[in-house]
CSV table of C-alpha atoms in Angstrom, one decimal:
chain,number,residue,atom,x,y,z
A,581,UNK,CA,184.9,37.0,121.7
A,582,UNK,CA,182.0,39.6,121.2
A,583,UNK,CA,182.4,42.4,123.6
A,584,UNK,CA,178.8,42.0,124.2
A,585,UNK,CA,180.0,38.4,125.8
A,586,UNK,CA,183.0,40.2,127.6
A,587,UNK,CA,179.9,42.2,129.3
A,588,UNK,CA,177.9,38.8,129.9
A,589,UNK,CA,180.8,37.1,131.9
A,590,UNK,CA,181.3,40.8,133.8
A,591,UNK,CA,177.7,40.5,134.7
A,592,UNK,CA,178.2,37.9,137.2
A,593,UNK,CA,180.0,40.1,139.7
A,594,UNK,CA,178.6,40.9,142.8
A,595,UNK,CA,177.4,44.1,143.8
A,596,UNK,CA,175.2,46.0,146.2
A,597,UNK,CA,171.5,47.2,146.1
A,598,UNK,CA,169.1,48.5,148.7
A,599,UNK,CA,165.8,46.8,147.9
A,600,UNK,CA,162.4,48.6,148.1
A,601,UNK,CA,160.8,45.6,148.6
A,602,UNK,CA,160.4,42.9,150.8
A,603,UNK,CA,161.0,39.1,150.3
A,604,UNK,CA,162.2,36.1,151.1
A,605,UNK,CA,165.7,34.6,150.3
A,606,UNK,CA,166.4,33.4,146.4
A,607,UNK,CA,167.6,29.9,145.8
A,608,UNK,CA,169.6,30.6,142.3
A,609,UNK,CA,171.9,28.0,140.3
A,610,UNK,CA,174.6,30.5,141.1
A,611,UNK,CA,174.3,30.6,144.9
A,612,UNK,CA,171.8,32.0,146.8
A,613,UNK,CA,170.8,35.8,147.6
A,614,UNK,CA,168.9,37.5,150.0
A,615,UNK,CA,166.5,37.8,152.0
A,616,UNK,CA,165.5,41.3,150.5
A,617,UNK,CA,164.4,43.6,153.1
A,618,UNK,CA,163.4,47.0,152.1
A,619,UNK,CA,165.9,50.0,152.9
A,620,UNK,CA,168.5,47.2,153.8
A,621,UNK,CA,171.6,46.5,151.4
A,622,UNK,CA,172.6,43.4,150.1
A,623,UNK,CA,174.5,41.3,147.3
A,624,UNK,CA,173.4,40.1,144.5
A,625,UNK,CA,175.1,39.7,140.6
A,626,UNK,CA,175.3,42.5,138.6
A,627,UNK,CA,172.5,41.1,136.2
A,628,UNK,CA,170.1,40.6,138.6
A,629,UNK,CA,170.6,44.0,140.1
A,630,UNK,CA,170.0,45.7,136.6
A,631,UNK,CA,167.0,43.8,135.9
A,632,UNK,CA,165.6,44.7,139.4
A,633,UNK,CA,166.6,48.3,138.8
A,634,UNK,CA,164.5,48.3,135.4
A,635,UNK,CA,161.6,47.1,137.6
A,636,UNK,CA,161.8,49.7,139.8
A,637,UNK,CA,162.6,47.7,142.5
A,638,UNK,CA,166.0,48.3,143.7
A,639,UNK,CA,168.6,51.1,144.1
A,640,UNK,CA,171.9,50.7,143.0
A,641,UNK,CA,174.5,51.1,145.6
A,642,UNK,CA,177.9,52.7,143.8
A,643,UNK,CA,180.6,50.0,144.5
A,644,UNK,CA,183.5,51.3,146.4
A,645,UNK,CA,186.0,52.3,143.8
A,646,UNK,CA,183.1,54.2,141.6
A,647,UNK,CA,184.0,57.4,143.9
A,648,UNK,CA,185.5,60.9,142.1
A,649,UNK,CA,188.9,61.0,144.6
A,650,UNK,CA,189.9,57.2,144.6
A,651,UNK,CA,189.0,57.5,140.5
A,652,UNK,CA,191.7,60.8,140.2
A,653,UNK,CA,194.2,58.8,141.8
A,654,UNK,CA,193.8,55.6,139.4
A,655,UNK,CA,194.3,57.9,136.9
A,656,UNK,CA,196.7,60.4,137.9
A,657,UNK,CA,199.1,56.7,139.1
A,658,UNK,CA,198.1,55.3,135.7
A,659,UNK,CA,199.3,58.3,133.9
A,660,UNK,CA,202.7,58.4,136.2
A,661,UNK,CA,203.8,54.6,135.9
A,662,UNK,CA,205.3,53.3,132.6
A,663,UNK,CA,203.1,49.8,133.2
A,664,UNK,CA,199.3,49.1,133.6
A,665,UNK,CA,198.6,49.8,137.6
A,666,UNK,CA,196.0,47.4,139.1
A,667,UNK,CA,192.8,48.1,138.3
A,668,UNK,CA,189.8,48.6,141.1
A,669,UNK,CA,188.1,45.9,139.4
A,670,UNK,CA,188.6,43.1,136.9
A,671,UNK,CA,185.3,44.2,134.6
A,672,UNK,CA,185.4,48.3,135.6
A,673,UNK,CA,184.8,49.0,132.4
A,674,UNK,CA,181.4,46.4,132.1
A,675,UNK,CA,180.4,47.8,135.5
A,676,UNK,CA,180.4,51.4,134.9
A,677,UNK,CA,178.8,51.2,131.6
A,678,UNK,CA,176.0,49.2,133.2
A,679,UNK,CA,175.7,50.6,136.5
A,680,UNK,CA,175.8,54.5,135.0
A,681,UNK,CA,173.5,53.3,132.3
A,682,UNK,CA,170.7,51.4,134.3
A,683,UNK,CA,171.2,53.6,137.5
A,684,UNK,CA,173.1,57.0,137.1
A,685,UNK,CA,170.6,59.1,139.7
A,686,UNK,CA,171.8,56.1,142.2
A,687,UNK,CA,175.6,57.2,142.1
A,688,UNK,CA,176.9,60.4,143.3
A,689,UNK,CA,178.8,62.5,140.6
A,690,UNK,CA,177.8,59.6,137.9
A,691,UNK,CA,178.4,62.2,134.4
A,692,UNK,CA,182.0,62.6,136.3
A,693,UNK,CA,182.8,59.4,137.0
A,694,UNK,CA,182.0,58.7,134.0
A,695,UNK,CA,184.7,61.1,132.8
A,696,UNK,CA,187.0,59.6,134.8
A,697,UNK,CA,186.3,56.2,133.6
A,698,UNK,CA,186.7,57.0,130.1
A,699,UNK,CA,189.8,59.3,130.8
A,700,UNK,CA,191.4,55.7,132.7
A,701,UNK,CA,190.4,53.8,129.7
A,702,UNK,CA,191.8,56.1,127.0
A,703,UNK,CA,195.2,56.3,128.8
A,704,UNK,CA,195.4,52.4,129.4
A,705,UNK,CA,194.5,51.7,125.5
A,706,UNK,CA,197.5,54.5,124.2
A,707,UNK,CA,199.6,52.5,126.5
A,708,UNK,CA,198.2,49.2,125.1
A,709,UNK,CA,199.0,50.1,122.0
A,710,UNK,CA,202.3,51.4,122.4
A,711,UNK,CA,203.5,48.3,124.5
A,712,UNK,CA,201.9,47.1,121.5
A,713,UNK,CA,203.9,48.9,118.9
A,714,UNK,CA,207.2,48.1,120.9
A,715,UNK,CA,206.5,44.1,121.1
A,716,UNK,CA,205.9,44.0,117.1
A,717,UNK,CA,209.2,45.9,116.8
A,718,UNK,CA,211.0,43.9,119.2
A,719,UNK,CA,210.1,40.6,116.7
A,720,UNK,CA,208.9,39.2,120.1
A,721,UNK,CA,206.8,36.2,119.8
A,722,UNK,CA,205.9,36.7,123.7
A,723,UNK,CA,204.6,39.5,126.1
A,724,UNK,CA,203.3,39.9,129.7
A,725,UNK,CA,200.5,41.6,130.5
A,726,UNK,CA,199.4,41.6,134.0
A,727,UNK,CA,196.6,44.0,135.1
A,728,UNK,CA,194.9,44.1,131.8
A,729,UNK,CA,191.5,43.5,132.7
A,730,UNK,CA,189.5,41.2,129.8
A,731,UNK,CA,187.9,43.8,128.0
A,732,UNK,CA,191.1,45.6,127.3
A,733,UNK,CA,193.0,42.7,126.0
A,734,UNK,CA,189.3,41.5,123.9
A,735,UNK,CA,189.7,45.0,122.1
A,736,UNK,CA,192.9,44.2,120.5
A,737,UNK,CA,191.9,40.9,119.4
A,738,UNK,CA,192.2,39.7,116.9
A,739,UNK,CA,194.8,42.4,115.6
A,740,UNK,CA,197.6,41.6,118.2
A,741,UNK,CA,197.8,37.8,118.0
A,742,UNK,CA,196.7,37.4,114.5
A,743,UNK,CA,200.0,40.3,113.9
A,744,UNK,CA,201.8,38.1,116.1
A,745,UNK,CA,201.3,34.8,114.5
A,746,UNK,CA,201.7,36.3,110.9
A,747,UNK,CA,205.1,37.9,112.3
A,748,UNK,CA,206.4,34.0,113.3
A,749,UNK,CA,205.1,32.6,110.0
A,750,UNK,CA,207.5,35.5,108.1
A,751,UNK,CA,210.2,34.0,110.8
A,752,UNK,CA,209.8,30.4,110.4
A,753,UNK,CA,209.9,31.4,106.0
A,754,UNK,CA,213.0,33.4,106.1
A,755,UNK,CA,215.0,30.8,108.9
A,756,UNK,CA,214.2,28.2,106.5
A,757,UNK,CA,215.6,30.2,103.6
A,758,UNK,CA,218.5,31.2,105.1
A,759,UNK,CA,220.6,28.1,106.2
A,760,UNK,CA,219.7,27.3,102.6
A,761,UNK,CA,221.2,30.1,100.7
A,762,UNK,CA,224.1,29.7,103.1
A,763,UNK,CA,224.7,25.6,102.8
A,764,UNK,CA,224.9,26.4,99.3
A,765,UNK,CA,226.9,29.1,99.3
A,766,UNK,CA,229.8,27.2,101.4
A,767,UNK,CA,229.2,24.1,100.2
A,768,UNK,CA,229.4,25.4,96.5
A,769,UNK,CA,233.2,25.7,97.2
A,770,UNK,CA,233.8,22.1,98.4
A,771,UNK,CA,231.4,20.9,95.8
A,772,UNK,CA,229.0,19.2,98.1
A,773,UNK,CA,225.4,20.6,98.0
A,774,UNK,CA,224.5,18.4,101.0
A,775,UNK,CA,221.3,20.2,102.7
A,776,UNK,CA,221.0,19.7,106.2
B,93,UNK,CA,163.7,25.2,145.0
B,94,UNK,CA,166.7,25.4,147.6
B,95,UNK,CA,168.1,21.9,145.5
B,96,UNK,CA,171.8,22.6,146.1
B,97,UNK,CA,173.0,19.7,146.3
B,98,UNK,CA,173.2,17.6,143.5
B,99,UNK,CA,174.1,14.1,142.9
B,100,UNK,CA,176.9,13.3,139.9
B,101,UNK,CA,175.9,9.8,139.0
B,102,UNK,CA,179.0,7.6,138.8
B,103,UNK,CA,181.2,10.0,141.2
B,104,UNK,CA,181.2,10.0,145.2
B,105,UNK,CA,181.8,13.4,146.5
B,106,UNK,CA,178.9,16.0,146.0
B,107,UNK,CA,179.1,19.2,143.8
B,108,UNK,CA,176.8,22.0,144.2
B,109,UNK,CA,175.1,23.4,141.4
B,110,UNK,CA,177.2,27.0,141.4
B,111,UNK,CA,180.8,24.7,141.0
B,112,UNK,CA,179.4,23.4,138.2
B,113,UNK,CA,178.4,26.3,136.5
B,114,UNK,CA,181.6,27.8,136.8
B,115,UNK,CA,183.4,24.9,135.8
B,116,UNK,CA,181.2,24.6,132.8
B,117,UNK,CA,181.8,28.5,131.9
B,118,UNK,CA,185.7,28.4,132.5
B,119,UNK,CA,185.1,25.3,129.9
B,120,UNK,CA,183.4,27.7,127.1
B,121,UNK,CA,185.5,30.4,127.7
B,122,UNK,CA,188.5,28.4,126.4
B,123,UNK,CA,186.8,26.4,123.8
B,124,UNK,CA,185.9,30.1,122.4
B,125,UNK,CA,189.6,31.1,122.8
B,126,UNK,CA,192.0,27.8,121.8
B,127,UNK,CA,192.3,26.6,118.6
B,128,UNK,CA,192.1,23.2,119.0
B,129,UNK,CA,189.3,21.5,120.4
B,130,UNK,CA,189.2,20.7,123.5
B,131,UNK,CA,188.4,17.3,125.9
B,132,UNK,CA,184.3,17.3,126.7
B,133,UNK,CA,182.7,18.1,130.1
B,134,UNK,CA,180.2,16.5,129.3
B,135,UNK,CA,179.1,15.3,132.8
B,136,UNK,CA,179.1,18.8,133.8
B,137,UNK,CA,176.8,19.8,131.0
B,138,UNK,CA,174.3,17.0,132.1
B,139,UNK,CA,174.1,17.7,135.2
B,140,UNK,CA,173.2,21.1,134.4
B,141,UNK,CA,170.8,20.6,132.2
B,142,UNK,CA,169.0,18.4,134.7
B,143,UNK,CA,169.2,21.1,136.7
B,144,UNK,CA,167.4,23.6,134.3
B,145,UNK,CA,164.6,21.1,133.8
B,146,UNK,CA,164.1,20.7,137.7
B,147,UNK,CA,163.9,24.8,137.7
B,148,UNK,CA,161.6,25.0,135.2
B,149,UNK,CA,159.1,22.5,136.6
B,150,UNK,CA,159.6,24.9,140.1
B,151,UNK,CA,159.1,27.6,138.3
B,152,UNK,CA,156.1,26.6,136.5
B,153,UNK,CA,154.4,26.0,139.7
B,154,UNK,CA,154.8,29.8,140.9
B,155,UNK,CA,152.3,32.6,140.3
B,156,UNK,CA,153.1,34.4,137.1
B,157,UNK,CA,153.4,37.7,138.6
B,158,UNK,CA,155.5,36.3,141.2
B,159,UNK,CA,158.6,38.0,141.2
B,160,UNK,CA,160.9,35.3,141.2
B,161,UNK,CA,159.8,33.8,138.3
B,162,UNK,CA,161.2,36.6,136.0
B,163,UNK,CA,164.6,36.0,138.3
B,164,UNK,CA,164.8,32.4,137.5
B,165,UNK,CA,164.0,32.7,133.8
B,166,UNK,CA,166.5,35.0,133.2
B,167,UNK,CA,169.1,33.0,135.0
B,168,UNK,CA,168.3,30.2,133.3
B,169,UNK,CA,168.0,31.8,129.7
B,170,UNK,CA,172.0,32.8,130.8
B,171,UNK,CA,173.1,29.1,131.9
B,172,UNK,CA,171.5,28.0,128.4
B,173,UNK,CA,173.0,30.4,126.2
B,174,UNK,CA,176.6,29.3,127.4
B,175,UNK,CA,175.5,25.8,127.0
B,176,UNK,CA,174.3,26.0,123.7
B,177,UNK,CA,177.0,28.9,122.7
B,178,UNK,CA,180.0,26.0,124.2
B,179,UNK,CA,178.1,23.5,122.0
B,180,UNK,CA,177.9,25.0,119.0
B,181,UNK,CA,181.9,26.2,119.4
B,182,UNK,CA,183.0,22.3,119.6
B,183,UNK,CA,180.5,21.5,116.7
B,184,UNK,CA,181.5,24.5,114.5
B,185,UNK,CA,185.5,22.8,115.2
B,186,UNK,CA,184.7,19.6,114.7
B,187,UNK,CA,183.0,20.7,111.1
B,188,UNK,CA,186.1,22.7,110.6
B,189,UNK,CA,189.0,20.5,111.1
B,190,UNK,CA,186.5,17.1,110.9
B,191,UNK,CA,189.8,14.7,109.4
B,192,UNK,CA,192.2,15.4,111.4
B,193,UNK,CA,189.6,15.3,114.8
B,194,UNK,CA,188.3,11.9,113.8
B,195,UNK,CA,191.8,10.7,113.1
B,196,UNK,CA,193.0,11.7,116.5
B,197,UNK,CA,189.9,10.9,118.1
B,198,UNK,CA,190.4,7.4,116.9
B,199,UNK,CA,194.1,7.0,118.9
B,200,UNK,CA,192.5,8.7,121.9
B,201,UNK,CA,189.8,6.3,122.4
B,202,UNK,CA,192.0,3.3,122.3
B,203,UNK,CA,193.4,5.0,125.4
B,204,UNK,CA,190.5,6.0,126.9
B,205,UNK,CA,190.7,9.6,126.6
B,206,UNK,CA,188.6,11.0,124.2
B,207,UNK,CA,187.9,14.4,123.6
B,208,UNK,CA,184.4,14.0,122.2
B,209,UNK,CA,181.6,12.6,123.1
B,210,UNK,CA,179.7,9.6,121.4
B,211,UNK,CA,177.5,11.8,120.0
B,212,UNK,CA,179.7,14.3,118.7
B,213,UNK,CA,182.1,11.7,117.4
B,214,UNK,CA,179.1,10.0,115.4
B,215,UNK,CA,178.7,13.7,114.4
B,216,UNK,CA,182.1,14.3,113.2
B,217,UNK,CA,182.0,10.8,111.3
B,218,UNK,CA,178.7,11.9,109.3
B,219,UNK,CA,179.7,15.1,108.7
B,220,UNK,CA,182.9,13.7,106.7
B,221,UNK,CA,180.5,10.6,105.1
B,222,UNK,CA,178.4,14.1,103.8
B,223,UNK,CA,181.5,15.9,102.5
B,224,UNK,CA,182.8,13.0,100.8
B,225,UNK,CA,179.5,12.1,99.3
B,226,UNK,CA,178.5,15.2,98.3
B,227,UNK,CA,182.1,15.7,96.2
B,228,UNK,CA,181.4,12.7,94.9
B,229,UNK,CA,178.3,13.5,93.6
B,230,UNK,CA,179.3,17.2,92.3
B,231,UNK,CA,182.3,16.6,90.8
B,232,UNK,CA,184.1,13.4,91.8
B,233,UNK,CA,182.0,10.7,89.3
B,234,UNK,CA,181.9,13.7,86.4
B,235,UNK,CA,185.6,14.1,86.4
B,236,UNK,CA,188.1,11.2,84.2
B,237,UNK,CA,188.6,7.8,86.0
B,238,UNK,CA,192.3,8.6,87.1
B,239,UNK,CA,191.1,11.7,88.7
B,240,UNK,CA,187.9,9.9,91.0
B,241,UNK,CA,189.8,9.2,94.2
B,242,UNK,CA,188.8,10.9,97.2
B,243,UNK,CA,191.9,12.2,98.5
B,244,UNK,CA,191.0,12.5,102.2
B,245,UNK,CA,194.7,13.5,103.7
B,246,UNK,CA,194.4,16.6,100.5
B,247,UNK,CA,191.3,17.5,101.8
B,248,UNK,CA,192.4,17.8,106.0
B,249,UNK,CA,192.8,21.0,107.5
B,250,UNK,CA,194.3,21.4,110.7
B,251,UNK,CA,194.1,23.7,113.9
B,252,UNK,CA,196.8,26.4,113.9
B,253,UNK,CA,198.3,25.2,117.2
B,254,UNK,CA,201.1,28.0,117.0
B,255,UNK,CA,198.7,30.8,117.1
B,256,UNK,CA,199.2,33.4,120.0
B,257,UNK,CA,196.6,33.6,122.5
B,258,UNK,CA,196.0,35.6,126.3
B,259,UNK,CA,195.8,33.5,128.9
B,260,UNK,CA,195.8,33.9,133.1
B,261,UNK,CA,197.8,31.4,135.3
B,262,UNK,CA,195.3,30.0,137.8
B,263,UNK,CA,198.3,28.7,139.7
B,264,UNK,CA,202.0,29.0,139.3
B,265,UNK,CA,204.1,27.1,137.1
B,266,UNK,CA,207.3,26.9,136.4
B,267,UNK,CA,209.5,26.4,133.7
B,268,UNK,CA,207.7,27.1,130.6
B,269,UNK,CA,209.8,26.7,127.3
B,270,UNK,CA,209.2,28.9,124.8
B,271,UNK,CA,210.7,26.8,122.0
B,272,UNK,CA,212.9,28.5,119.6
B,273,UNK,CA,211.9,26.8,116.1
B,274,UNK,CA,215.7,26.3,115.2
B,275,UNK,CA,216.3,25.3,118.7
B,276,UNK,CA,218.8,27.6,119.5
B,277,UNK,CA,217.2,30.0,121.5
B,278,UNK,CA,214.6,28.6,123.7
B,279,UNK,CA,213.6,30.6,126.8
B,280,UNK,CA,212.0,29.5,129.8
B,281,UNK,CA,209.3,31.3,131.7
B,282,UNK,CA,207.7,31.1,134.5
B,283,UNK,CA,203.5,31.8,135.1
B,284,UNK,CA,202.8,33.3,138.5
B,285,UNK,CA,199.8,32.9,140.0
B,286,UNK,CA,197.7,35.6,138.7
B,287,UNK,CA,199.7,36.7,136.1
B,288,UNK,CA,198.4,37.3,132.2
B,289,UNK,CA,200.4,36.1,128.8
B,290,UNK,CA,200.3,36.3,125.1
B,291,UNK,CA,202.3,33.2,124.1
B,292,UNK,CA,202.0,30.2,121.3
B,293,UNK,CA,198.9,28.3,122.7
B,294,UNK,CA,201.2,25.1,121.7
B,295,UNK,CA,203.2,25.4,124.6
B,296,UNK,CA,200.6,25.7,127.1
B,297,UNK,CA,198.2,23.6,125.4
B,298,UNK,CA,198.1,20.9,128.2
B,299,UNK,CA,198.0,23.6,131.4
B,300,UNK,CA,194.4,24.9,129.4
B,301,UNK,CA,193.7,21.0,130.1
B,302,UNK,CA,194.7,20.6,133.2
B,303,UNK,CA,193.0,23.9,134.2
B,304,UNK,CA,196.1,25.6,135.4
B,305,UNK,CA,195.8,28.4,132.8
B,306,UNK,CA,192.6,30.3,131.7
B,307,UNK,CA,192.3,31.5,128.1
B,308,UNK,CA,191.2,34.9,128.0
């Protein structure tokens, strides 16, 4: 899938704006949301708050994890472990990028959490490809990989499975080879050149 | 506009409109992400596109400048780009791998559980009609007598049901076997609830059916 599409399913989470308006409550085909009172926050999908935002008609409010100290100890946890930790958030990556695009004044510290962010990701994707690097060596036609959140695993796509799938086609030629070159070889002495 | 509850012809309980939108975007995620195709929901995509036409004659009676008429349409421009994106995913497979599709297809609607709908079956079968004529035409009839034949079974290409993909376990299950081509080393897995793979889609291909596993 298209990054760009890894970003449309992130935009469906739910986050918090305070309104600067005044209305009633929204009956949408994904559940309902409001009412909007003005000065009062509520929930709404991340696309609608965007939109809202670039109409002037909302503030962003930073979600809970988008704060500098819990962000240094994701990273400094994420830099200690040998695995991926547990991320804040299954799309962090969709919701920074759009929240400190559409709405950086609305977050405190938004150019260094942004750091932060980008620090996380960089460390995640060395480790990725490491793991990745170890599972190609190991000839393994199977890996775990809990905590990846979907835009991490989209970036190595198609790379890591199509690797992996070419790697089982060079198995599945050389298996069949072999019990071939051996039949032959031990059969050649009793004369039979039966292939089983 | 508060129509939440809607009616599936043909089924008792009720299903409100945001279940079916989810079920019909868990439904294009994995057709984008298995090989194979997979079975329709197409009563899900019906009743969501009756949906969409009951917005848009709501929103058609709202003031232009009224501010939920900008909210709707772009809700509703989302619902219809991952209807028509999961559409044109199973029609881009079934032009793909059309042979071997139909030939299936036809075994899986003598037992009643066909992966395509009518329509796209009738596509499918047109599709191949096409192919075949259009050989026929272009190279086929010019070429000697012995070599005329259409060889449909030459022509077939199939899904690469071994290929690695990601998925997420919905639920837990148990005992997965991760089958050893020479037999002699299979290895059993278990999916927790939660947890995230790369495996052969083969041997999970019926848990992305049954909707225990996610592609992703």
């Amino acid at each position: 899938m298209d990054p760009y599409e890894i970003e449309f399913i992130g935009e469906n989470r739910i986050v918090s704006i305070i309104p600067n308006f005044s209305y009633d409550k929204i009956y949408l085909i994904c559940g309902e949301f409001g009412p909007f009172r003005a000065g009062l926050p509520m929930n709404v999908p991340l696309w609608l708050a965007v939109m809202l935002k670039q109409k002037q008609k909302c503030r962003i409010v930073a979600p809970d994890w988008m704060e500098v100290d819990n962000l240094e100890n994701i990273k400094e946890e994420e830099k200690r472990s040998r695995f991926f930790t547990k991320m804040p958030n299954e799309h962090y990556m969709v919701e920074a990028k759009l929240i400190l695009g559409a709405a950086s004044e609305d977050i405190p510290n938004a150019s260094e959490i942004k750091t932060i962010i980008k620090d996380i990701w960089d460390i995640r994707m060395s480790k990725l490809r490491t793991s990745m690097d170890a599972l190609m060596k190991s000839g393994g036609s199977y890996g775990r990989l809990d905590h990846l959140t979907m835009m991490e695993i989209n970036s190595v796509k198609p790379l890591l499975p199509a690797a992996m799938d070419e790697l089982l086609r060079i198995q599945m030629m050389s298996k069949k080879t072999t019990p071939a070159t051996l039949n032959s070889s031990t059969f050649s002495q009793s004369g039979t050149s039966q292939n089983t | 506009m508060d129509e939440e509850q809607l009616d599936l012809s043909g089924e008792e309980e009720e299903i409100t409109a945001d279940v079916v939108l989810k079920t019909i975007q868990t439904s294009w995620q994995n057709e984008r992400l298995s090989p194979e195709i997979l079975p329709h929901r197409n009563d899900m995509v019906e009743c969501m596109l009756g949906q969409i036409q009951h917005m848009e004659r709501n929103i058609n009676k709202l003031p232009k400048t009224d501010l939920r008429t900008s909210i709707h349409k772009m809700e509703l421009s989302r619902i219809k780009y991952i209807i028509c994106n999961y559409l044109k995913t199973r029609l881009e497979k079934i032009e793909q791998n059309c042979i071997i599709i139909i030939n299936d297809e036809k075994q899986r609607i003598e037992s009643g559980t066909n992966y395509l709908t009518p329509l796209e079956y009738r596509y499918a079968q047109e599709h191949l009609l096409n192919i075949e004529h259009h050989l026929k035409q272009t190279i086929l009839n010019q070429v000697p007598g012995n070599m005329q034949v259409f060889e449909i079974n030459k022509m077939s290409t199939v899904p690469n049901l071994q290929s690695h993909v990601f998925l997420k376990a919905n639920e837990t299950v148990h005992g997965i076997v991760l089958e050893d081509h020479f037999g002699d080393q299979d290895e059993e897995i278990d999916l927790e609830e939660g947890s995230q793979h790369i495996l052969q889609y083969k041997f999970i291909a019926d848990l992305v059916k049954n909707g225990k596993v996610q592609l992703i």
